[in-house]
Short mmCIF file of N, CA and C in Angstrom, two decimals:
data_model
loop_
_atom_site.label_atom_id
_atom_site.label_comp_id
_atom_site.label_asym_id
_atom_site.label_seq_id
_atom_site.Cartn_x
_atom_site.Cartn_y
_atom_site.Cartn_z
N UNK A 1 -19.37 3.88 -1.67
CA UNK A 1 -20.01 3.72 -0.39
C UNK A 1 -20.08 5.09 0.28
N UNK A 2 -21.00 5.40 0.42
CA UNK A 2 -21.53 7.08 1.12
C UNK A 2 -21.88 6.70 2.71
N UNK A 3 -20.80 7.14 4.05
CA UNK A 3 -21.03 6.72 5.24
C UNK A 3 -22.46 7.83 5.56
N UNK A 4 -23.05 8.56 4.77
CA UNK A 4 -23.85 9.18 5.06
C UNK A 4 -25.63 8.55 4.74
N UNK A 5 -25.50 6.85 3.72
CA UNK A 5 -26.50 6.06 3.70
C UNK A 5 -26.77 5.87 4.46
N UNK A 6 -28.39 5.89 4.93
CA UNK A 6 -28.99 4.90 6.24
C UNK A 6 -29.35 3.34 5.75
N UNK A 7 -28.83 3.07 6.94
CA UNK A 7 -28.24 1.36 7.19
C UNK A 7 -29.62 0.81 6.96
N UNK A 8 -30.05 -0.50 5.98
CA UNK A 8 -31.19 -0.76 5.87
C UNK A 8 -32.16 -1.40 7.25
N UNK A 9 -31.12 -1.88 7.99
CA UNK A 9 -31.92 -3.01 8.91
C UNK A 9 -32.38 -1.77 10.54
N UNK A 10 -33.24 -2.05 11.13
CA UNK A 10 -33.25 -1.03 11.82
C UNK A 10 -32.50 -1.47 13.24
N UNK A 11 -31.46 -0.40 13.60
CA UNK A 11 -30.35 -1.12 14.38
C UNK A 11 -30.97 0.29 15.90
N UNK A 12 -30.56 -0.88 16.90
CA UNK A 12 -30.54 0.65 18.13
C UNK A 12 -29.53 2.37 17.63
N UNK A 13 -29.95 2.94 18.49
CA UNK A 13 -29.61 4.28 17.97
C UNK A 13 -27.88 3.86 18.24
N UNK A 14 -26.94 3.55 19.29
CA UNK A 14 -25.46 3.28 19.23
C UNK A 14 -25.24 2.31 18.54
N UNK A 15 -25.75 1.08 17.83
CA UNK A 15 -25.14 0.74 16.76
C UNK A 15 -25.52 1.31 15.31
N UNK A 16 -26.64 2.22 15.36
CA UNK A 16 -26.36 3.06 14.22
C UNK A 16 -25.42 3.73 14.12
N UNK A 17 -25.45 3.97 15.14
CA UNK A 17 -23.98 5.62 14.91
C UNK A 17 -22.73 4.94 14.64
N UNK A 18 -22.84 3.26 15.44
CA UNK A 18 -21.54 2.71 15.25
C UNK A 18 -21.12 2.55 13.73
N UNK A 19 -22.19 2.31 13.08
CA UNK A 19 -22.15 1.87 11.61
C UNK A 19 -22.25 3.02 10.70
N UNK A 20 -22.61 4.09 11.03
CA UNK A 20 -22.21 5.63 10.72
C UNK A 20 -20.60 5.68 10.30
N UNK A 21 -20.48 5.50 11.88
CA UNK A 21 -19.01 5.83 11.73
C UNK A 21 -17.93 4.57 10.99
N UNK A 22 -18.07 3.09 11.38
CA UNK A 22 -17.47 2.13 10.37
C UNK A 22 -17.34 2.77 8.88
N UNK A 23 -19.00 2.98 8.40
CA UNK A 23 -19.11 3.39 7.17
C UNK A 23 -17.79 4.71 6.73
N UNK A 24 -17.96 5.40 7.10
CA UNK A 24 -17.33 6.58 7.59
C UNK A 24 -15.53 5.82 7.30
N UNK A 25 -15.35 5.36 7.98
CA UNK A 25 -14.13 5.05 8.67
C UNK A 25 -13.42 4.24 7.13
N UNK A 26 -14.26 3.30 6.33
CA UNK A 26 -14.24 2.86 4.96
C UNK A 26 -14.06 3.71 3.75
N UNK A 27 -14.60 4.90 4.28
CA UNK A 27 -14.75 5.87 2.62
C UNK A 27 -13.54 6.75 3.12
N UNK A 28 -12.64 6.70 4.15
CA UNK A 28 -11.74 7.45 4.54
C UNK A 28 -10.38 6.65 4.38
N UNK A 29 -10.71 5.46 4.49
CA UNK A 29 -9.69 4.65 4.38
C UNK A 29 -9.40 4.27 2.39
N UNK A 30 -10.59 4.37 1.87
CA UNK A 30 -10.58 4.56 0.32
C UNK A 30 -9.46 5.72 -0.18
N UNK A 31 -10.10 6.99 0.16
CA UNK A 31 -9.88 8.09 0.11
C UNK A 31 -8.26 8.22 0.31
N UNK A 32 -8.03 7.80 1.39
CA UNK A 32 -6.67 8.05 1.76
C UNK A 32 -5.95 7.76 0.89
N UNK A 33 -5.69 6.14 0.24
CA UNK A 33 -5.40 5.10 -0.65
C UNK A 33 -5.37 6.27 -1.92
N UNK A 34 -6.18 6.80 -2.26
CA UNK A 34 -6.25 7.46 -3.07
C UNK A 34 -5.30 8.78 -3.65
N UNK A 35 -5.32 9.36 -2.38
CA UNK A 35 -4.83 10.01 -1.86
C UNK A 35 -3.12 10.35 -1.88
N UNK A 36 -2.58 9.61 -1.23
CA UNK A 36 -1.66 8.70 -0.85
C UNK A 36 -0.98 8.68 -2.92
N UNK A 37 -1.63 7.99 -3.47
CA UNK A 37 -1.20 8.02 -5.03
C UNK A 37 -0.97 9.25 -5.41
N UNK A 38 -1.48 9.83 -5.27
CA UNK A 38 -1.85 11.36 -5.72
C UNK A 38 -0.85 12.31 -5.23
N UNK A 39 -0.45 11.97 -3.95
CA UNK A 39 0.81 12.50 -3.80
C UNK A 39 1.76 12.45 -4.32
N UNK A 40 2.81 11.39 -4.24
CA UNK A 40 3.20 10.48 -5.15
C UNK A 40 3.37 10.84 -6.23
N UNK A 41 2.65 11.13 -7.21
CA UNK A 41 2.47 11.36 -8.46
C UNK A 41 2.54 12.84 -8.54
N UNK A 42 2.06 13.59 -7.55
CA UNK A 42 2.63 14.79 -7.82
C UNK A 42 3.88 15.55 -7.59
N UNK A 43 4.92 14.50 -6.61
CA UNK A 43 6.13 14.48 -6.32
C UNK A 43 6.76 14.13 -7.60
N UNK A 44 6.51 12.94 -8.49
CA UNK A 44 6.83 12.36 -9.78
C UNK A 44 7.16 13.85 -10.60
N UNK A 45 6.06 14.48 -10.60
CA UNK A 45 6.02 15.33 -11.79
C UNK A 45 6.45 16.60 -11.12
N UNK A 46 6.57 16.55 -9.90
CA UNK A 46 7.56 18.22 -9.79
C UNK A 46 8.93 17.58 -10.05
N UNK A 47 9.40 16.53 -9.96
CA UNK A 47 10.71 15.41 -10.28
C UNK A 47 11.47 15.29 -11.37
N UNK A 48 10.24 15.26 -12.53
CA UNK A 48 10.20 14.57 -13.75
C UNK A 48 10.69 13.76 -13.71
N UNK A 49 9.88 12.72 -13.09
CA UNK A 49 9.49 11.18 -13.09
C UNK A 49 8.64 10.89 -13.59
N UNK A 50 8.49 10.35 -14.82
CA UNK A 50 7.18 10.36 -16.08
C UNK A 50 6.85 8.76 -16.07
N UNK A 51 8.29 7.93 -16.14
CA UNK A 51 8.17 6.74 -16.21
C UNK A 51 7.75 5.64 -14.90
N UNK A 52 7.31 6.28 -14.09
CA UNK A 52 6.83 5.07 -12.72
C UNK A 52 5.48 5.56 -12.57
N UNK A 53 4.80 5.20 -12.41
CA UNK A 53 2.99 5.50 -11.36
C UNK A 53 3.52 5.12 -9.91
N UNK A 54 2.20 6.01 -9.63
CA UNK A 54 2.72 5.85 -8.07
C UNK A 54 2.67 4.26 -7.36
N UNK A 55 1.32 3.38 -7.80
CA UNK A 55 1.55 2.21 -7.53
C UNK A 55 3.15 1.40 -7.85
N UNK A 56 3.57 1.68 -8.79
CA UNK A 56 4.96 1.02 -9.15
C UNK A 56 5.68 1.28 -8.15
N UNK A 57 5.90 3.01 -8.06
CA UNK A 57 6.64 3.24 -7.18
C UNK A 57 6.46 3.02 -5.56
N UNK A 58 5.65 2.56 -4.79
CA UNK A 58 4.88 1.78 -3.56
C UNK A 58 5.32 0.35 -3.98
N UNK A 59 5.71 -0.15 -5.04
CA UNK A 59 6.12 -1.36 -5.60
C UNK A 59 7.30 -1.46 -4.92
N UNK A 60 8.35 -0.41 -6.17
CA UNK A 60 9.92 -0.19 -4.88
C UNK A 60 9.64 -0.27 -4.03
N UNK A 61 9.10 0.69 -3.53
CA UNK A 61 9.39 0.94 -1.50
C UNK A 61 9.32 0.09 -0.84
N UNK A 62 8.24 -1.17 -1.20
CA UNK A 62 7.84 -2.41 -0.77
C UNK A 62 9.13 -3.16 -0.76
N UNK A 63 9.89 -3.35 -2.28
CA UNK A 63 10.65 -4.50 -2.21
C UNK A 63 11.97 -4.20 -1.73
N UNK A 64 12.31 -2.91 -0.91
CA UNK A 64 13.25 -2.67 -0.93
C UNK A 64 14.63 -2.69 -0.81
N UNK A 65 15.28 -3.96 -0.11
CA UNK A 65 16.87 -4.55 -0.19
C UNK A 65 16.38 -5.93 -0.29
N UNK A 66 15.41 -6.03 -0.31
CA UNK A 66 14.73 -7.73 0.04
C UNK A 66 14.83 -8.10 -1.46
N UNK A 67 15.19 -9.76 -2.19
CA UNK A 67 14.61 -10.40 -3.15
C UNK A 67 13.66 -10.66 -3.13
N UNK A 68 12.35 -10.49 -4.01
CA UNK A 68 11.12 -11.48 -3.56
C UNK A 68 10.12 -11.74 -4.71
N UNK A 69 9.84 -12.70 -4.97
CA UNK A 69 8.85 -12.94 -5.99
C UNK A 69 7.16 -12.45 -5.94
N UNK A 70 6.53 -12.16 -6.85
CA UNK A 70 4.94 -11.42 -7.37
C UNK A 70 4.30 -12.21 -5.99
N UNK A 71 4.68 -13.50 -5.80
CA UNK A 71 4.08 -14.10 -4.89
C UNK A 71 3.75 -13.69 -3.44
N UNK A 72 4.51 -13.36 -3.09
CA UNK A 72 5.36 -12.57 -1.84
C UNK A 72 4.96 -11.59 -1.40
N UNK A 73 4.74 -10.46 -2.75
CA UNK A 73 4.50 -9.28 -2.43
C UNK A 73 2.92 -9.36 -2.23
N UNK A 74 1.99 -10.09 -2.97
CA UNK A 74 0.60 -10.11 -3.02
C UNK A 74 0.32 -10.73 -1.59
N UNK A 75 1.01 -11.72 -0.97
CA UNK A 75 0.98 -12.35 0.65
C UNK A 75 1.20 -11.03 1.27
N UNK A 76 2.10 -10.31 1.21
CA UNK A 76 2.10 -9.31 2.26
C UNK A 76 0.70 -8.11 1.79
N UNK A 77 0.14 -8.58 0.85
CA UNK A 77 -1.03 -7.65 0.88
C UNK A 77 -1.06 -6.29 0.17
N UNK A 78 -0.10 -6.16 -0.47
CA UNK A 78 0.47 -5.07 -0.90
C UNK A 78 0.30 -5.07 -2.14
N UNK A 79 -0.99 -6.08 -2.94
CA UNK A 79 -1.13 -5.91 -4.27
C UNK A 79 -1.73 -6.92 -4.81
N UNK A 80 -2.52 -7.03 -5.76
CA UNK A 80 -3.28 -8.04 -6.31
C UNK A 80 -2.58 -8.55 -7.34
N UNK A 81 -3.02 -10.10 -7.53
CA UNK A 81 -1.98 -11.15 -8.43
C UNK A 81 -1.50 -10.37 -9.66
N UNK A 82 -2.88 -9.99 -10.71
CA UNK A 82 -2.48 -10.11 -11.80
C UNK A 82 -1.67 -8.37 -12.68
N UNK A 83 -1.94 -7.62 -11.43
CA UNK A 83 -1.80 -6.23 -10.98
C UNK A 83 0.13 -6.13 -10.35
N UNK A 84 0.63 -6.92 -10.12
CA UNK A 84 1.66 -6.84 -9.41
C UNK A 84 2.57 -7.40 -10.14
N UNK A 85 1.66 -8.77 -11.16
CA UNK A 85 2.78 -9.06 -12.08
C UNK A 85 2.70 -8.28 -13.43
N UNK A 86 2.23 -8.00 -13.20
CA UNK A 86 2.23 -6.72 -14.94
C UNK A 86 2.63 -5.39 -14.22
N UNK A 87 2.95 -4.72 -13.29
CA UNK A 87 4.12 -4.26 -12.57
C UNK A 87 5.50 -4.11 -12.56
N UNK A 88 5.61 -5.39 -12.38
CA UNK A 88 6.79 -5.97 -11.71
C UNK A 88 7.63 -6.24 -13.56
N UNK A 89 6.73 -6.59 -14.22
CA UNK A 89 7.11 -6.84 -15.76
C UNK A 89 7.79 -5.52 -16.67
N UNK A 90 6.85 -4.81 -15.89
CA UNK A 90 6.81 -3.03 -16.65
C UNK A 90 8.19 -2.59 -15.86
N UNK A 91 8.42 -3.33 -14.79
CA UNK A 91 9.51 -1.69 -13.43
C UNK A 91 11.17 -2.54 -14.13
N UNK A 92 10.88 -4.20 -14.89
CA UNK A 92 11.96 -5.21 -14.99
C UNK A 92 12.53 -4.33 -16.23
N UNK A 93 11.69 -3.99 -17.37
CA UNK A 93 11.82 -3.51 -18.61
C UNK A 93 12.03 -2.12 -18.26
N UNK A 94 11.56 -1.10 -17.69
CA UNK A 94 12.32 0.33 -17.42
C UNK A 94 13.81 0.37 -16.21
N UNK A 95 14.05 -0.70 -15.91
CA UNK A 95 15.73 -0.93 -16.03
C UNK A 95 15.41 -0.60 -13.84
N UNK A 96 14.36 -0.57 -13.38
CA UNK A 96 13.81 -0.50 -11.86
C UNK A 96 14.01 -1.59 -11.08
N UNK A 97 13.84 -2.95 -11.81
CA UNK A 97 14.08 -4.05 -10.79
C UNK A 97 15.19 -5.22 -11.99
N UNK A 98 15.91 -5.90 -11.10
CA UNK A 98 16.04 -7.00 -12.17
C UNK A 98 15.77 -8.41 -11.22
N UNK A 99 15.70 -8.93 -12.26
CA UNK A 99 15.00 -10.71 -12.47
C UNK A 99 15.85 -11.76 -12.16
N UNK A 100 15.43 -12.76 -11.64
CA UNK A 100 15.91 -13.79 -12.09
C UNK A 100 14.70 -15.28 -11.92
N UNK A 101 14.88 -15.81 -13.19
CA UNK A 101 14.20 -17.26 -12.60
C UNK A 101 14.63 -17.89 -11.24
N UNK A 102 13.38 -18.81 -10.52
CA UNK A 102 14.00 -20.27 -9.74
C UNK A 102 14.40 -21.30 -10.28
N UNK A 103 16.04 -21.70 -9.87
CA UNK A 103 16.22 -22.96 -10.14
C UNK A 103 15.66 -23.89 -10.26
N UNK A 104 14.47 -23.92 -8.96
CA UNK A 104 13.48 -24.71 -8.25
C UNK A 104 12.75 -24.93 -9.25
N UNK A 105 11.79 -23.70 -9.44
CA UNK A 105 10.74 -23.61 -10.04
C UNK A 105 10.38 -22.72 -11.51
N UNK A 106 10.92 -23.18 -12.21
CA UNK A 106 11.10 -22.23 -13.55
C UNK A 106 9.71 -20.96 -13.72
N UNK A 107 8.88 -21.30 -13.19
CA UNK A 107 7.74 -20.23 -13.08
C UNK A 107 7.55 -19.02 -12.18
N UNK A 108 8.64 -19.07 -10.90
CA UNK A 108 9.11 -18.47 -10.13
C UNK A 108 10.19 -17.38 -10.72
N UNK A 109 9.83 -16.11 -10.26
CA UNK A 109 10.81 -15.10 -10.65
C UNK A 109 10.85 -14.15 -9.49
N UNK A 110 12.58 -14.27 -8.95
CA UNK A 110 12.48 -13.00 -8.15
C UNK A 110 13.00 -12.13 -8.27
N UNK A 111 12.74 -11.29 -7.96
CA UNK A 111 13.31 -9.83 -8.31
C UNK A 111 14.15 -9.35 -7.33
N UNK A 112 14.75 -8.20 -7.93
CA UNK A 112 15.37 -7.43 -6.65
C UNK A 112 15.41 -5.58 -6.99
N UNK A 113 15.96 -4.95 -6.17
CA UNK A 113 16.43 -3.38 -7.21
C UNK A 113 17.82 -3.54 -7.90
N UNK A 114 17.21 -2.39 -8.89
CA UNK A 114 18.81 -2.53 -9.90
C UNK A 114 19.36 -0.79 -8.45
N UNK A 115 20.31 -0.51 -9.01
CA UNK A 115 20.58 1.03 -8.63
C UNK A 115 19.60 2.30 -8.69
N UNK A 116 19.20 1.64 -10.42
CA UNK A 116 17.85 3.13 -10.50
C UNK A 116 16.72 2.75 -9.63
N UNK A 117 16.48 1.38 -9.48
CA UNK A 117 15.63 1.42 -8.37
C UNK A 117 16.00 1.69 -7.12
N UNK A 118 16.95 1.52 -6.42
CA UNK A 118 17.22 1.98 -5.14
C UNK A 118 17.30 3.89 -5.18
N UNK A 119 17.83 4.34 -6.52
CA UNK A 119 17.49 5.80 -6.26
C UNK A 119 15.95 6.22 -6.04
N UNK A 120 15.54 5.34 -6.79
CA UNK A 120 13.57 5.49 -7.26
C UNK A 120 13.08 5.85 -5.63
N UNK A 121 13.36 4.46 -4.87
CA UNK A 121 13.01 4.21 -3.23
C UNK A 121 13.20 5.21 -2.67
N UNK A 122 14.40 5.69 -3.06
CA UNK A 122 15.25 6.83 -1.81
C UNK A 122 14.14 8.18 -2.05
N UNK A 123 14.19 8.32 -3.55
CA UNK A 123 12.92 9.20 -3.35
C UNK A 123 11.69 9.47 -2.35
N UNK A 124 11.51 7.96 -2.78
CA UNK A 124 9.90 7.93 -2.17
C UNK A 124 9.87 8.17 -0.74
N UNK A 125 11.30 7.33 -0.04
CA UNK A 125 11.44 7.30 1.57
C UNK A 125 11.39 8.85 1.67
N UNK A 126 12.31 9.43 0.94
CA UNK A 126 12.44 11.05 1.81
C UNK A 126 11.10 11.92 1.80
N UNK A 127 10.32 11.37 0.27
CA UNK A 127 8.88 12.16 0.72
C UNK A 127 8.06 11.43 2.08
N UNK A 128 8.42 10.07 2.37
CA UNK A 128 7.90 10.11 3.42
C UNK A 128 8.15 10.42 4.57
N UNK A 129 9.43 10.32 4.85
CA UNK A 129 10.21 11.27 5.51
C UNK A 129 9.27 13.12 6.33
N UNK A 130 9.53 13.29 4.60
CA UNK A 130 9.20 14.93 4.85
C UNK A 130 7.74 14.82 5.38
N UNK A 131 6.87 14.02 4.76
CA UNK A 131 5.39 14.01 5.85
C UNK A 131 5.60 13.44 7.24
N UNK A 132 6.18 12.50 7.62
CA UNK A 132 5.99 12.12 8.57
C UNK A 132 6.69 13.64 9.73
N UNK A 133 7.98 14.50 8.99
CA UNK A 133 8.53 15.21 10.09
C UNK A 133 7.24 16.72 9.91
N UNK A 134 6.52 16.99 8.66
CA UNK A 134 5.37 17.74 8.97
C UNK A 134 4.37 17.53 9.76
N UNK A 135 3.50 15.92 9.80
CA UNK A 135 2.97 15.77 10.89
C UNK A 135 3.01 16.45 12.13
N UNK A 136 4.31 15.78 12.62
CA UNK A 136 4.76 16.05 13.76
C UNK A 136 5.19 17.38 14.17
N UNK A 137 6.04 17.99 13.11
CA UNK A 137 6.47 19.47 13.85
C UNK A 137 5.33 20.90 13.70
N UNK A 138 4.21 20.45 12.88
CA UNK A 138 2.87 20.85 13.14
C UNK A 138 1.67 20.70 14.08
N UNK A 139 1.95 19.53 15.02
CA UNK A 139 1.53 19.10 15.86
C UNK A 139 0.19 18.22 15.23
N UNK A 140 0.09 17.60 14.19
CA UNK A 140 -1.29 16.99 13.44
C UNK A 140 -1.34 16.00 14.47
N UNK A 141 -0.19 15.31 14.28
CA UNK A 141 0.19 13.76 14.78
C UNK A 141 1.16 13.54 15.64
N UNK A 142 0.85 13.38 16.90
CA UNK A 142 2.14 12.61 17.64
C UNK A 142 2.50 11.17 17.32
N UNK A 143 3.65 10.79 18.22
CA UNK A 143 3.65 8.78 17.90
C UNK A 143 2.94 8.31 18.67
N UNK A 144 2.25 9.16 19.50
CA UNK A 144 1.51 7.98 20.78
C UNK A 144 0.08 7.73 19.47
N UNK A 145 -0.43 9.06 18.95
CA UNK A 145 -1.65 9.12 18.12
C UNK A 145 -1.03 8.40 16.57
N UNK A 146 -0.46 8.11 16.44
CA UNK A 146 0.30 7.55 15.30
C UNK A 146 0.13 5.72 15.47
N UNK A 147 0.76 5.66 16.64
CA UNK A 147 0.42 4.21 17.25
C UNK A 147 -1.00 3.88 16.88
N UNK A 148 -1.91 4.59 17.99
CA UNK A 148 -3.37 4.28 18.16
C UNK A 148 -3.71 4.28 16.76
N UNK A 149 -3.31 4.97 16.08
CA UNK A 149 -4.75 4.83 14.51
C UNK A 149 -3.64 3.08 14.16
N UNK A 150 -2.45 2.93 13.85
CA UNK A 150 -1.84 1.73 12.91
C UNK A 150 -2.47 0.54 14.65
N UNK A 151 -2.62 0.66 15.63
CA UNK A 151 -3.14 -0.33 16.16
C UNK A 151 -4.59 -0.66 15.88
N UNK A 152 -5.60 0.39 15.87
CA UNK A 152 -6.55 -0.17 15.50
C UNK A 152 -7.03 -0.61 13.90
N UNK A 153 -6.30 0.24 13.09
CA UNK A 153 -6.10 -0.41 11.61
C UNK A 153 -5.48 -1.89 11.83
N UNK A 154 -4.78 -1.93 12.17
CA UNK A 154 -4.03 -3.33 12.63
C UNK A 154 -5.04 -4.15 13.16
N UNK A 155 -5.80 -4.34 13.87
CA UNK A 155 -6.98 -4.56 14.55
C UNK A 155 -8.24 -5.18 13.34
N UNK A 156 -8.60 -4.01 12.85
CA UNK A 156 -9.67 -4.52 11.92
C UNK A 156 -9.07 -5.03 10.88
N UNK A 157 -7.43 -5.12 10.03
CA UNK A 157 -6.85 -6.07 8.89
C UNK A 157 -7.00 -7.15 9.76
N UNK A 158 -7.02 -7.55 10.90
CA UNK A 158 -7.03 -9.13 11.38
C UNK A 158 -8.44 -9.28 11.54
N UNK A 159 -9.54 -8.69 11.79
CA UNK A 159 -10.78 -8.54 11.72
C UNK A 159 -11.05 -9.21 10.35
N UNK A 160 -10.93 -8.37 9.21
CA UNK A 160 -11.20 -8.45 7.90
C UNK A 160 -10.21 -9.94 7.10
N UNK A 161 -9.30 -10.22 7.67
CA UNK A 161 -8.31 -11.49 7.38
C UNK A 161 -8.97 -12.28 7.87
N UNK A 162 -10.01 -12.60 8.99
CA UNK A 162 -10.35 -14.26 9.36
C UNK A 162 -11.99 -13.96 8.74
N UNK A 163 -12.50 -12.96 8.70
CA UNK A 163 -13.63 -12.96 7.68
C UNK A 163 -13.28 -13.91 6.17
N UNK A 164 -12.71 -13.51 6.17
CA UNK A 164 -12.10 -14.38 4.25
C UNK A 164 -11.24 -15.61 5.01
N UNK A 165 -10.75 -15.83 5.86
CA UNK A 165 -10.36 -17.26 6.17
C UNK A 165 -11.42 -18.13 6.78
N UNK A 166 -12.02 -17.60 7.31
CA UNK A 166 -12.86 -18.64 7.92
C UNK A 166 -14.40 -18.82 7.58
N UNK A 167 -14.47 -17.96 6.54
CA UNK A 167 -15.96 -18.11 5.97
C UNK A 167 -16.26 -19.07 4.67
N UNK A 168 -17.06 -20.03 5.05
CA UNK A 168 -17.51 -21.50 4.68
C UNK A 168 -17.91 -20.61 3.25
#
Protein backbone atom coordinates (compact mmCIF):
# COMPACT_ATOMS: atom_id res chain seq x y z
CA UNK A 1 0.00 0.00 0.00
CA UNK A 2 1.78 3.33 -1.26
CA UNK A 3 0.06 6.38 1.01
CA UNK A 4 1.29 8.29 -1.98
CA UNK A 5 -1.77 6.45 -4.41
CA UNK A 6 -4.59 8.73 -5.36
CA UNK A 7 -7.74 7.56 -3.71
CA UNK A 8 -10.06 6.35 -6.56
CA UNK A 9 -13.40 7.96 -5.54
CA UNK A 10 -13.27 11.71 -5.81
CA UNK A 11 -13.34 12.88 -2.13
CA UNK A 12 -13.33 16.87 -0.98
CA UNK A 13 -9.84 18.22 -0.81
CA UNK A 14 -9.77 17.51 3.58
CA UNK A 15 -10.88 14.15 3.22
CA UNK A 16 -8.34 13.58 0.68
CA UNK A 17 -5.60 14.66 2.69
CA UNK A 18 -7.40 12.78 5.47
CA UNK A 19 -6.92 9.58 3.51
CA UNK A 20 -3.38 10.70 2.47
CA UNK A 21 -2.50 10.65 5.71
CA UNK A 22 -4.63 7.27 7.10
CA UNK A 23 -2.88 5.76 4.07
CA UNK A 24 0.30 7.11 5.32
CA UNK A 25 -0.34 6.28 8.88
CA UNK A 26 -0.83 2.21 7.55
CA UNK A 27 2.47 1.91 5.61
CA UNK A 28 4.12 3.34 8.85
CA UNK A 29 2.48 1.22 11.07
CA UNK A 30 3.65 -1.88 8.56
CA UNK A 31 7.01 -0.54 8.52
CA UNK A 32 7.42 -0.18 12.09
CA UNK A 33 6.25 -3.98 12.66
CA UNK A 34 8.92 -4.56 10.50
CA UNK A 35 11.12 -2.75 11.86
CA UNK A 36 10.69 -3.53 15.33
CA UNK A 37 11.86 -7.42 14.07
CA UNK A 38 14.78 -6.17 12.64
CA UNK A 39 15.93 -4.85 15.65
CA UNK A 40 15.53 -7.66 17.53
CA UNK A 41 17.30 -9.73 15.33
CA UNK A 42 20.05 -7.58 15.19
CA UNK A 43 20.40 -7.56 18.99
CA UNK A 44 20.15 -11.64 18.48
CA UNK A 45 23.19 -11.60 16.42
CA UNK A 46 25.43 -9.02 18.18
CA UNK A 47 24.28 -11.74 21.23
CA UNK A 48 24.71 -14.84 19.43
CA UNK A 49 21.31 -15.74 19.63
CA UNK A 50 20.96 -17.88 16.43
CA UNK A 51 18.25 -20.05 17.84
CA UNK A 52 15.02 -17.60 18.41
CA UNK A 53 13.56 -15.10 15.50
CA UNK A 54 12.51 -12.16 16.61
CA UNK A 55 8.78 -13.13 16.39
CA UNK A 56 9.53 -16.08 18.93
CA UNK A 57 11.26 -13.89 20.90
CA UNK A 58 8.01 -11.10 21.11
CA UNK A 59 6.53 -14.67 21.85
CA UNK A 60 8.55 -14.67 25.36
CA UNK A 61 8.04 -11.19 26.14
CA UNK A 62 4.35 -11.75 25.62
CA UNK A 63 4.07 -14.80 27.84
CA UNK A 64 6.03 -13.65 30.41
CA UNK A 65 5.37 -15.06 34.25
CA UNK A 66 1.82 -15.77 32.96
CA UNK A 67 0.71 -19.64 31.92
CA UNK A 68 -1.25 -19.45 28.82
CA UNK A 69 -2.34 -21.46 26.00
CA UNK A 70 -1.83 -20.66 21.68
CA UNK A 71 -5.38 -19.67 22.42
CA UNK A 72 -4.80 -16.82 24.60
CA UNK A 73 -2.04 -15.44 23.05
CA UNK A 74 -3.86 -15.14 19.46
CA UNK A 75 -7.06 -13.34 21.72
CA UNK A 76 -4.68 -10.88 22.92
CA UNK A 77 -3.79 -10.26 19.28
CA UNK A 78 -0.38 -10.91 19.44
CA UNK A 79 -0.36 -13.59 16.71
CA UNK A 80 -2.13 -15.65 14.28
CA UNK A 81 -3.55 -19.30 15.03
CA UNK A 82 -1.54 -21.40 12.98
CA UNK A 83 1.72 -19.05 13.30
CA UNK A 84 1.77 -19.11 17.16
CA UNK A 85 1.26 -22.71 17.37
CA UNK A 86 4.19 -23.75 15.29
CA UNK A 87 6.03 -21.19 17.58
CA UNK A 88 5.14 -22.13 20.60
CA UNK A 89 6.06 -25.97 19.30
CA UNK A 90 9.57 -24.75 18.03
CA UNK A 91 10.40 -22.28 21.59
CA UNK A 92 8.81 -26.02 23.68
CA UNK A 93 11.61 -28.11 21.74
CA UNK A 94 14.62 -25.42 22.06
CA UNK A 95 14.17 -25.93 25.90
CA UNK A 96 12.29 -21.72 25.89
CA UNK A 97 8.92 -22.66 27.17
CA UNK A 98 7.58 -25.81 28.80
CA UNK A 99 4.16 -27.55 28.35
CA UNK A 100 1.67 -29.02 29.82
CA UNK A 101 -1.69 -30.60 28.64
CA UNK A 102 -5.44 -29.66 30.17
CA UNK A 103 -6.84 -31.97 32.42
CA UNK A 104 -10.00 -30.44 31.07
CA UNK A 105 -9.31 -30.54 27.68
CA UNK A 106 -6.65 -32.85 26.29
CA UNK A 107 -6.26 -30.47 23.17
CA UNK A 108 -5.41 -27.62 25.36
CA UNK A 109 -1.73 -26.92 26.11
CA UNK A 110 -0.33 -24.36 28.32
CA UNK A 111 2.75 -23.20 28.48
CA UNK A 112 4.86 -21.30 30.63
CA UNK A 113 8.92 -20.11 30.67
CA UNK A 114 11.49 -22.62 31.51
CA UNK A 115 14.66 -20.38 33.05
CA UNK A 116 16.25 -20.07 29.48
CA UNK A 117 13.21 -18.49 28.69
CA UNK A 118 12.99 -16.05 31.39
CA UNK A 119 16.79 -15.18 30.53
CA UNK A 120 15.58 -14.96 26.67
CA UNK A 121 12.74 -12.12 28.09
CA UNK A 122 15.20 -10.36 30.27
CA UNK A 123 17.04 -9.76 27.15
CA UNK A 124 14.47 -8.49 25.17
CA UNK A 125 13.02 -6.20 28.24
CA UNK A 126 16.48 -4.49 28.63
CA UNK A 127 16.64 -3.76 24.82
CA UNK A 128 13.51 -2.24 25.43
CA UNK A 129 14.49 -0.68 28.18
CA UNK A 130 17.55 0.88 26.41
CA UNK A 131 15.08 2.40 23.59
CA UNK A 132 12.62 3.53 25.59
CA UNK A 133 15.54 5.51 28.00
CA UNK A 134 17.08 6.78 24.30
CA UNK A 135 13.83 8.13 23.31
CA UNK A 136 13.58 10.07 26.08
CA UNK A 137 17.07 11.29 27.08
CA UNK A 138 17.30 12.47 23.34
CA UNK A 139 14.30 14.26 23.60
CA UNK A 140 12.45 12.10 20.40
CA UNK A 141 9.66 11.18 22.81
CA UNK A 142 8.25 12.36 25.95
CA UNK A 143 5.37 10.26 28.03
CA UNK A 144 2.85 12.88 27.49
CA UNK A 145 3.78 12.22 23.36
CA UNK A 146 4.18 8.55 24.14
CA UNK A 147 0.60 8.48 25.61
CA UNK A 148 -0.98 10.41 22.63
CA UNK A 149 0.42 8.11 19.75
CA UNK A 150 -0.63 4.40 22.16
CA UNK A 151 -4.09 6.46 22.73
CA UNK A 152 -4.86 7.04 19.38
CA UNK A 153 -3.42 3.60 18.16
CA UNK A 154 -5.62 2.38 20.92
CA UNK A 155 -8.41 4.25 19.31
CA UNK A 156 -8.28 2.93 15.78
CA UNK A 157 -7.49 -1.16 17.26
CA UNK A 158 -11.14 -0.55 18.65
CA UNK A 159 -12.04 1.15 15.37
CA UNK A 160 -10.63 -1.81 13.35
CA UNK A 161 -12.06 -4.59 16.19
CA UNK A 162 -15.89 -3.70 15.67
CA UNK A 163 -15.25 -3.44 11.82
CA UNK A 164 -14.63 -7.41 11.96
CA UNK A 165 -17.25 -7.77 14.78
CA UNK A 166 -19.96 -6.25 13.54
CA UNK A 167 -19.81 -6.64 9.85
CA UNK A 168 -22.75 -8.88 8.48
Amino acid sequence: MNARTPVDSPLPARDAAFMRSYLDALTLVERLHRLLLDVIKDEFERLHILDVNPVQALLIFHVADHEVTAGELKTRGYYQGSNVSYNLKKLVELGYLHHQRSEIDRRSVRVRLTDKGRKLREVVARLFATHAEGLTSRAILDADAMDEITRALRRMERYWTDQIRYIY
